[in-house]
CSV table of C-alpha atoms (C1' of nucleotides) in Angstrom, one decimal:
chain,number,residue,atom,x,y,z
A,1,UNK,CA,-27.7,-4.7,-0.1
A,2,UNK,CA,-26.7,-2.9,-3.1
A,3,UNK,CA,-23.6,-3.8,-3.2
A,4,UNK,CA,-24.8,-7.4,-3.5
A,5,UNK,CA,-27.2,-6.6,-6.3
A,6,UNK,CA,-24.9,-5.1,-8.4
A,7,UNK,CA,-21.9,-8.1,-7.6
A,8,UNK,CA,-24.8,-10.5,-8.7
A,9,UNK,CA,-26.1,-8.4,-11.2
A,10,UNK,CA,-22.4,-7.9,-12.6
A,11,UNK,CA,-21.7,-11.7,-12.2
A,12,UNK,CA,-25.2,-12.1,-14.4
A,13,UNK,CA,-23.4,-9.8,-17.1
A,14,UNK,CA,-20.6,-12.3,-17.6
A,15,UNK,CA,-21.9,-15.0,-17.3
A,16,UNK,CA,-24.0,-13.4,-20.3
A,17,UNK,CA,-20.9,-12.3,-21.8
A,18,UNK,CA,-19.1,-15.4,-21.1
A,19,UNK,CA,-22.5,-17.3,-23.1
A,20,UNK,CA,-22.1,-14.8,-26.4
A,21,UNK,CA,-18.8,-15.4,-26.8
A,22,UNK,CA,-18.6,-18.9,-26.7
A,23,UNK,CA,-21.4,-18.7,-29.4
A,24,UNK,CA,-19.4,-16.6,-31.3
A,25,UNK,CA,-16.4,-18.7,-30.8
A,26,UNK,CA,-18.7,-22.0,-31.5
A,27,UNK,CA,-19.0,-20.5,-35.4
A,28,UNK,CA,-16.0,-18.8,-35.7
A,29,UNK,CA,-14.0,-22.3,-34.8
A,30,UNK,CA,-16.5,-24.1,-35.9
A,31,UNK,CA,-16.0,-27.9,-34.6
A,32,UNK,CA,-12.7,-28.2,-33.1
A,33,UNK,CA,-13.3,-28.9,-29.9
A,34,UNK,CA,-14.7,-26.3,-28.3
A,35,UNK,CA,-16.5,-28.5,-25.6
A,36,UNK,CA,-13.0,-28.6,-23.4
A,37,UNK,CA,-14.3,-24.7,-22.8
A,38,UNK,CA,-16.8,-26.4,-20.5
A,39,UNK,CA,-14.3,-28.9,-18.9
A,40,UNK,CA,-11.7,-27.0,-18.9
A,41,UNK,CA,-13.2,-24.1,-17.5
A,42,UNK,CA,-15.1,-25.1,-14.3
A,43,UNK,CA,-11.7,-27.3,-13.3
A,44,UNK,CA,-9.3,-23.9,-13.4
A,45,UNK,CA,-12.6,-22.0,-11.4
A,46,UNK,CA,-12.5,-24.2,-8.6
A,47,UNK,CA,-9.2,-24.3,-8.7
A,48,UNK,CA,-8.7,-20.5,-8.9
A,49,UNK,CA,-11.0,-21.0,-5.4
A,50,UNK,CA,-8.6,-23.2,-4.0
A,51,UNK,CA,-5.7,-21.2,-5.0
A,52,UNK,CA,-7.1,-18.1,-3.9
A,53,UNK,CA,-7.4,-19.5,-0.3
A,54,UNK,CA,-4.3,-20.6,-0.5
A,55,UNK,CA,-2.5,-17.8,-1.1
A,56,UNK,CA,-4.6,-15.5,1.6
A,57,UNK,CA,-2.2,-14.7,4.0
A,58,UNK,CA,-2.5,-17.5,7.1
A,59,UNK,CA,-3.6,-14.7,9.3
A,60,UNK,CA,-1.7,-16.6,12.3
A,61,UNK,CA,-3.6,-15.4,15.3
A,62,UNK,CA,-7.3,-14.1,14.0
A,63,UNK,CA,-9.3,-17.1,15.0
A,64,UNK,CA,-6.4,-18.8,16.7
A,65,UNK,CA,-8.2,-21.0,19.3
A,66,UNK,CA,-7.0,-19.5,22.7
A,67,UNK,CA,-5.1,-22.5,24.1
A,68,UNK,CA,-5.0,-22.0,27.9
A,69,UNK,CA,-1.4,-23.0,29.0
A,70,UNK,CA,-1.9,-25.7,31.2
A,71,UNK,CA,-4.5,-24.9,33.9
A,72,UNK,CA,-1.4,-23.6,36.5
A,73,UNK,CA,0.0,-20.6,35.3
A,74,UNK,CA,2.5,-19.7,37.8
A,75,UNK,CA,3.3,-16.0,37.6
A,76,UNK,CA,5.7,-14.6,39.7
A,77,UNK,CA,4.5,-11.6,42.0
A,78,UNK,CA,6.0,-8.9,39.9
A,79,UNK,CA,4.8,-10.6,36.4
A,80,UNK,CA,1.5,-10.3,38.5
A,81,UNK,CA,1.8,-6.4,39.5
A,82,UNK,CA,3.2,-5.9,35.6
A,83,UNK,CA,0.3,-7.5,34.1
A,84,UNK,CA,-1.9,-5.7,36.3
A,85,UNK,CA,-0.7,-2.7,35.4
A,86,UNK,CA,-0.6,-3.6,31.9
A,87,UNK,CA,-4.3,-4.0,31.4
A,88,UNK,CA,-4.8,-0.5,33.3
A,89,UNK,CA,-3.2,0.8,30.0
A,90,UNK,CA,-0.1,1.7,31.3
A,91,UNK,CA,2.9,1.6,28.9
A,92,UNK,CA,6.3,0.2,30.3
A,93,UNK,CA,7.9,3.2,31.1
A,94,UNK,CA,4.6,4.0,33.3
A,95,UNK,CA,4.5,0.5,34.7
A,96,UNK,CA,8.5,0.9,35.8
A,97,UNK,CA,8.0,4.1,37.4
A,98,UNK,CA,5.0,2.6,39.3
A,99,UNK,CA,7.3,0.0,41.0
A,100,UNK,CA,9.8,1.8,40.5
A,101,UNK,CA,11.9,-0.5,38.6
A,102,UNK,CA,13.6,0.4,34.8
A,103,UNK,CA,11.7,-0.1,31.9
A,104,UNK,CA,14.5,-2.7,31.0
A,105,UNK,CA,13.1,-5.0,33.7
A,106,UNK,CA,9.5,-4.1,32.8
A,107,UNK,CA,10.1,-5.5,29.4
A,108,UNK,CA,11.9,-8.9,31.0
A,109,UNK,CA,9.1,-9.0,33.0
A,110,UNK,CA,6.5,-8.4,30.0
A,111,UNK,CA,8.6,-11.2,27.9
A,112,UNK,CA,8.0,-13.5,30.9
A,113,UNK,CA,4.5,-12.6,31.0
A,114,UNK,CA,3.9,-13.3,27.2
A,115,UNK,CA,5.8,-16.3,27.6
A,116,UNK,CA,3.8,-17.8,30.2
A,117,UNK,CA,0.3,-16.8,29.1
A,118,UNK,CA,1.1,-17.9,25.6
A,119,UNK,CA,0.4,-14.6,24.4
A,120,UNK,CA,2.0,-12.8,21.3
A,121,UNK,CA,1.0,-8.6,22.2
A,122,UNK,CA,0.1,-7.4,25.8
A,123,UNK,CA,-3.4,-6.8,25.1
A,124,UNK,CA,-3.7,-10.4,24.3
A,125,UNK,CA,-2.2,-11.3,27.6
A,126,UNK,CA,-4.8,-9.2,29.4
A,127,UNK,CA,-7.3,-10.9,27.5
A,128,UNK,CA,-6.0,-14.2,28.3
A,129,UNK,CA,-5.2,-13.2,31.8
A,130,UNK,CA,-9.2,-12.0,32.1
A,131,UNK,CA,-10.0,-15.7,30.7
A,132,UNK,CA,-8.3,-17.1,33.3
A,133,UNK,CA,-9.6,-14.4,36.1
A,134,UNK,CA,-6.2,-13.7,37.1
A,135,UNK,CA,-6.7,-10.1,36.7
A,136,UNK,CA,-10.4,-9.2,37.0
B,1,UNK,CA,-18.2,-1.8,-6.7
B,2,UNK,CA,-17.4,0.2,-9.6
B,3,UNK,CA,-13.8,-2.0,-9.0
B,4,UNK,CA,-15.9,-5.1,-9.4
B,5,UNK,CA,-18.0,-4.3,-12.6
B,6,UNK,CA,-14.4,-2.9,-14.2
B,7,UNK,CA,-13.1,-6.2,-13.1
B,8,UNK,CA,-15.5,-8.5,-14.7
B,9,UNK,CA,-15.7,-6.1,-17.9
B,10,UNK,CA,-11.7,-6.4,-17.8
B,11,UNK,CA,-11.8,-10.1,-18.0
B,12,UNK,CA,-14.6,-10.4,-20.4
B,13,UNK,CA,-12.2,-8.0,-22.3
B,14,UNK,CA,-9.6,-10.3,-21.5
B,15,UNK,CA,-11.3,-13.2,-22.6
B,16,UNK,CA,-12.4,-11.7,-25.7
B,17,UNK,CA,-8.7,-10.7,-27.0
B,18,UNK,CA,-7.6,-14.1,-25.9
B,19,UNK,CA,-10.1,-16.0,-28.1
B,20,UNK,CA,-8.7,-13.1,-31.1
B,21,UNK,CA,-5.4,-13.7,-30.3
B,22,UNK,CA,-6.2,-17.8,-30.4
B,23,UNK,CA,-7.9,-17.6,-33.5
B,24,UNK,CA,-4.7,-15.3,-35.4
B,25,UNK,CA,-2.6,-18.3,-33.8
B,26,UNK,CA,-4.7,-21.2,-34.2
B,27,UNK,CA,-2.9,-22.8,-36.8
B,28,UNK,CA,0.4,-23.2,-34.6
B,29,UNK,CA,-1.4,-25.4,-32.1
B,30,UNK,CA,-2.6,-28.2,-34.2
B,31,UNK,CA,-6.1,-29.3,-34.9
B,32,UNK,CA,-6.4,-31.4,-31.3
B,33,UNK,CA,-8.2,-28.6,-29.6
B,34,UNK,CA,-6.3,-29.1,-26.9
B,35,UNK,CA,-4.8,-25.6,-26.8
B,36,UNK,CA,-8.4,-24.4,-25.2
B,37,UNK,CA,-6.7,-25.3,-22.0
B,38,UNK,CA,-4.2,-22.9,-22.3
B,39,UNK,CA,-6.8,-20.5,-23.6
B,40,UNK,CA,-9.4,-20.6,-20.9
B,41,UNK,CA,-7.4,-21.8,-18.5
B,42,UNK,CA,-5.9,-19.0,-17.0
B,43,UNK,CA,-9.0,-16.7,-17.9
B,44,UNK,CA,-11.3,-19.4,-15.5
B,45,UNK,CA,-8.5,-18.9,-13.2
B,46,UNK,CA,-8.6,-15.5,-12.5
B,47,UNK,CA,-12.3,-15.5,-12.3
B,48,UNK,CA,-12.1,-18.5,-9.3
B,49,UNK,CA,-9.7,-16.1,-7.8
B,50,UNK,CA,-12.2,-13.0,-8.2
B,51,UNK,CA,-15.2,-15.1,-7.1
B,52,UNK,CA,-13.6,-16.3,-4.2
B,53,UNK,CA,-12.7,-12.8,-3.0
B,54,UNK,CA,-15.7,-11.3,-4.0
B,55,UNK,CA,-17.6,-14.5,-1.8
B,56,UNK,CA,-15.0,-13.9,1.2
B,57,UNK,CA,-16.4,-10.2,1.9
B,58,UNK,CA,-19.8,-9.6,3.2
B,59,UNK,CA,-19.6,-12.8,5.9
B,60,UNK,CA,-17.7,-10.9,9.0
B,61,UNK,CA,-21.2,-9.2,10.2
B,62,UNK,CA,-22.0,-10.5,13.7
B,63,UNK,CA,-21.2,-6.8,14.8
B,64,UNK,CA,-23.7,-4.4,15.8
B,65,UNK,CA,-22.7,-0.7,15.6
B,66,UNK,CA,-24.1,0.0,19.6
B,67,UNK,CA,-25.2,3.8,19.3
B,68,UNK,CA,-24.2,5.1,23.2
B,69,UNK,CA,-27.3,6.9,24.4
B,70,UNK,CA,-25.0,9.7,26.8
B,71,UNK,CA,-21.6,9.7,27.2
B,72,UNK,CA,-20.3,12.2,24.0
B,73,UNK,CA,-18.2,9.2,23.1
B,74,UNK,CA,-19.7,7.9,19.5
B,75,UNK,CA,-17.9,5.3,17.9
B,76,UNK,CA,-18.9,4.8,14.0
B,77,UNK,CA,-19.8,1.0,13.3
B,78,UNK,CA,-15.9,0.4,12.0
B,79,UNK,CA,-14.4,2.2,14.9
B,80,UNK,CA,-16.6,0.1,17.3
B,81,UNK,CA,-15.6,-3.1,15.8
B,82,UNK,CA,-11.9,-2.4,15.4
B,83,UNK,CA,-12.0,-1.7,19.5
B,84,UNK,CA,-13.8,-4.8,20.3
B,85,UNK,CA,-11.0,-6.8,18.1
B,86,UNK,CA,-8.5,-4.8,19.8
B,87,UNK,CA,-10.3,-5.8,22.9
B,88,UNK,CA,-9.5,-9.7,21.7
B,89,UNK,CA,-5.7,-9.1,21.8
B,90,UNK,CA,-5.3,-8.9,17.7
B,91,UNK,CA,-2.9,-7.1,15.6
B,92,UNK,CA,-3.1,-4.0,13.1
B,93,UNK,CA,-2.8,-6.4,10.8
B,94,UNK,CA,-5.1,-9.1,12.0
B,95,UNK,CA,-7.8,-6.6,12.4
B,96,UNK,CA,-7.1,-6.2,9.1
B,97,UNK,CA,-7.4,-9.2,8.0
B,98,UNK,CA,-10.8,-10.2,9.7
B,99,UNK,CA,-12.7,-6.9,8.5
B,100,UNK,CA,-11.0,-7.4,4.9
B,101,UNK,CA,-9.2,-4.0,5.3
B,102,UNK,CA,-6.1,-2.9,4.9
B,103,UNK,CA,-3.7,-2.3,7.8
B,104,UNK,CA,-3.5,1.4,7.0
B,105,UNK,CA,-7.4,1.9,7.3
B,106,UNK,CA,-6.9,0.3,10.9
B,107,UNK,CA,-4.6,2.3,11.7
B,108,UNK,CA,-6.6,5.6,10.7
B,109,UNK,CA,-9.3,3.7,12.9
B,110,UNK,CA,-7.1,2.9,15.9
B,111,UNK,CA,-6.2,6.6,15.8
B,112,UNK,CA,-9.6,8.0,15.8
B,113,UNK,CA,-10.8,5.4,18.6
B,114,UNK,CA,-7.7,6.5,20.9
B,115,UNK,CA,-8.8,9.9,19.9
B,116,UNK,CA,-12.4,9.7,21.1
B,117,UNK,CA,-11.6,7.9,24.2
B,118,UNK,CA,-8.9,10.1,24.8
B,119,UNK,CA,-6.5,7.3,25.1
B,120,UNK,CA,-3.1,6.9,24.0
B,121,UNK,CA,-2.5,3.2,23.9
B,122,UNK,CA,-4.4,0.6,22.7
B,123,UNK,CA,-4.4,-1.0,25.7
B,124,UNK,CA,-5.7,2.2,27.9
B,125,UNK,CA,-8.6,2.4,24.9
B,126,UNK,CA,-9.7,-1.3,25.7
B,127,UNK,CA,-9.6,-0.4,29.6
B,128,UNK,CA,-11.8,3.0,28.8
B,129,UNK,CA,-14.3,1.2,26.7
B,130,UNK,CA,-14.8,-1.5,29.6
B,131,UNK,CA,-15.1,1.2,31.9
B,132,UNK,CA,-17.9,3.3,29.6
B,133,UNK,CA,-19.7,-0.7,29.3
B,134,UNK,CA,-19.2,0.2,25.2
B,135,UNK,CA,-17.5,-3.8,25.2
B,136,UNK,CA,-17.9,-6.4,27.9
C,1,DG,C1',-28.3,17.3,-6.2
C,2,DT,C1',-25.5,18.9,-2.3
C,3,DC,C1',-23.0,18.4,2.0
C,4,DG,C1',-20.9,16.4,5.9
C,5,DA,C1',-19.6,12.2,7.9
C,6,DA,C1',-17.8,7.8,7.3
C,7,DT,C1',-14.8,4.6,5.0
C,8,DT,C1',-10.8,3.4,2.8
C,9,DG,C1',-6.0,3.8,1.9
C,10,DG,C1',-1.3,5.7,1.1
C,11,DA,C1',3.3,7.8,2.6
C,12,DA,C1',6.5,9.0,5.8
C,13,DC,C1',7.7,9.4,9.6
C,14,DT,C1',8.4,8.8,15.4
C,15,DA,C1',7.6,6.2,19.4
C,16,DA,C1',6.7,2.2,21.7
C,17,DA,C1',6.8,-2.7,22.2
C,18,DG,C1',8.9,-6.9,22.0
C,19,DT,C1',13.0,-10.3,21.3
C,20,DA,C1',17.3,-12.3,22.2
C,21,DC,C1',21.1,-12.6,24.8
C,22,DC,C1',23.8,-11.5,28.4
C,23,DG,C1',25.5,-10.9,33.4
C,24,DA,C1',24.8,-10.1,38.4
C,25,DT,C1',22.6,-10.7,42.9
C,26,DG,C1',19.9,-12.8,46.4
C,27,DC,C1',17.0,-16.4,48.3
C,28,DC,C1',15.6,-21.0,49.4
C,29,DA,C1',15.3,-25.8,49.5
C,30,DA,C1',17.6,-30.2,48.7
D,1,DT,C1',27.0,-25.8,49.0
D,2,DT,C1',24.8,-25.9,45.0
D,3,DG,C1',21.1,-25.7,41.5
D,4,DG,C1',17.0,-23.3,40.4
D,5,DC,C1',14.2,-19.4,40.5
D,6,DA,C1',13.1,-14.5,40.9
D,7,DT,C1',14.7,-10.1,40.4
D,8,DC,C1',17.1,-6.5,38.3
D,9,DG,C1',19.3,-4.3,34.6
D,10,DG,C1',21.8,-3.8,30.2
D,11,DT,C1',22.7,-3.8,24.8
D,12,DA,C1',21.3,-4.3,20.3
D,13,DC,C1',18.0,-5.4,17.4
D,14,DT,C1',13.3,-6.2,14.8
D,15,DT,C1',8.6,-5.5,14.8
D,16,DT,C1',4.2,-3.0,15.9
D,17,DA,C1',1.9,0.9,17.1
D,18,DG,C1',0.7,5.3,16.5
D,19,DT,C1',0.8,10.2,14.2
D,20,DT,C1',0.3,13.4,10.6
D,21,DC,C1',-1.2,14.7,6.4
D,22,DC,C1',-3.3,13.8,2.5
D,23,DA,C1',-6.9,12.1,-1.0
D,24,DA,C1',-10.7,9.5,-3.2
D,25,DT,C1',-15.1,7.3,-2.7
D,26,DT,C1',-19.3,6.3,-0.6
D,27,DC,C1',-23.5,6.9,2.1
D,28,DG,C1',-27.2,9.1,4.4
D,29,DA,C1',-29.8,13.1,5.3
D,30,DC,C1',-31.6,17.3,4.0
DNA sequence: GTCGAATTGGAACTAAAGTACCGATGCCAA
DNA sequence: TTGGCATCGGTACTTTAGTTCCAATTCGAC
């Protein structure tokens, strides 16, 4: 709350500023042309706006809708177990010694996994995978 | 805030020398007026981009710091809301972006949350706070 | 006002996670 | 018998995640 009083209260300032200025600019230019100041400037403010959302980083997968791939998502009984095991917290070295496979096939199987549930980090897959009630 | 009253006082600086420097150089840009553009311009330009940060910051509420009434765990407001995005499957960095952080304040978060839950992955965390009810 | 907790952020790491590509085996249905 | 899939495993690599230590503000309570 007073954060936002004091952003207002600094925008207020200059804008001020901004209005004592162009007065002073007004007599020391006198008449040549200073009325692009009020064209000109509200043009490059929106458009500082625009560019400034522009330039923000896409931030790819923050409020990415979550598309659910294609109703059938056919996992293959160990894809299942990993991604079970996956949103117990277990890392992949955990999750091969519970099968007792290597972590090299844990990480084919996460791949897979990832692939299938259109997911780009584990945890997302376990909160795709909970969407779909595949894993409770 | 401090940052934001220095910042508008820097460009109203900025401003300020740029109408100086204008008015030593006027005579080089003809009598047209048109140089204003050039002038204000940029100044209007950094201001859009200011505004538009400023105006990006205080909408990402729609969290509420839950205070647990047992279990010692006590997540701080941040904390809480960097394990329910952590929860949705995002990113260091996307948390980042959606609380208008940077990723190395995450990080210090992510660490203290595993800390407090006495989790070591990300993934376990997200499991333990299901399991204490702290995120659905 | 002072103090502790919270927040933010940086630097410099180490440790996982994830990708891409590969080869091998076994199984099953067409 | 052959093509496709699942399983297993490997190498080499890039990207995140996570740790540790530090420091500057900020905020609420006392």
């Amino acid at each position: 709350m007073k954060k936002t009083i004091l952003v207002f209260g600094g925008i207020s300032i200059a804008i001020l500023l901004l209005l004592q200025i162009s007065k002073w600019s007004m007599w020391s230019f006198g008449s040549s042309g200073f009325h692009w100041v009020f064209i000109v400037g509200p043009a490059f403010l929106v458009l500082g706006f625009v560019l400034a959302k522009l330039f923000r980083r896409p931030s790819i997968g923050a409020y990415r809708p979550v598309q659910l791939p294609k109703n059938e998502v056919n996992l293959s009984s160990q894809e299942f177990k990993v991604l079970s095991l996956m949103a117990e917290g277990l890392s992949n070295l955990e999750i091969a010694e519970s099968l007792y496979i290597t972590e090299s096939t844990v990480k084919t199987h996460v791949s897979n996994v990832l692939s299938k549930l259109n997911a780009r980090r584990r945890t997302e897959a376990v909160k795709i995978g909970r969407t779909l009630k595949i894993i409770p």
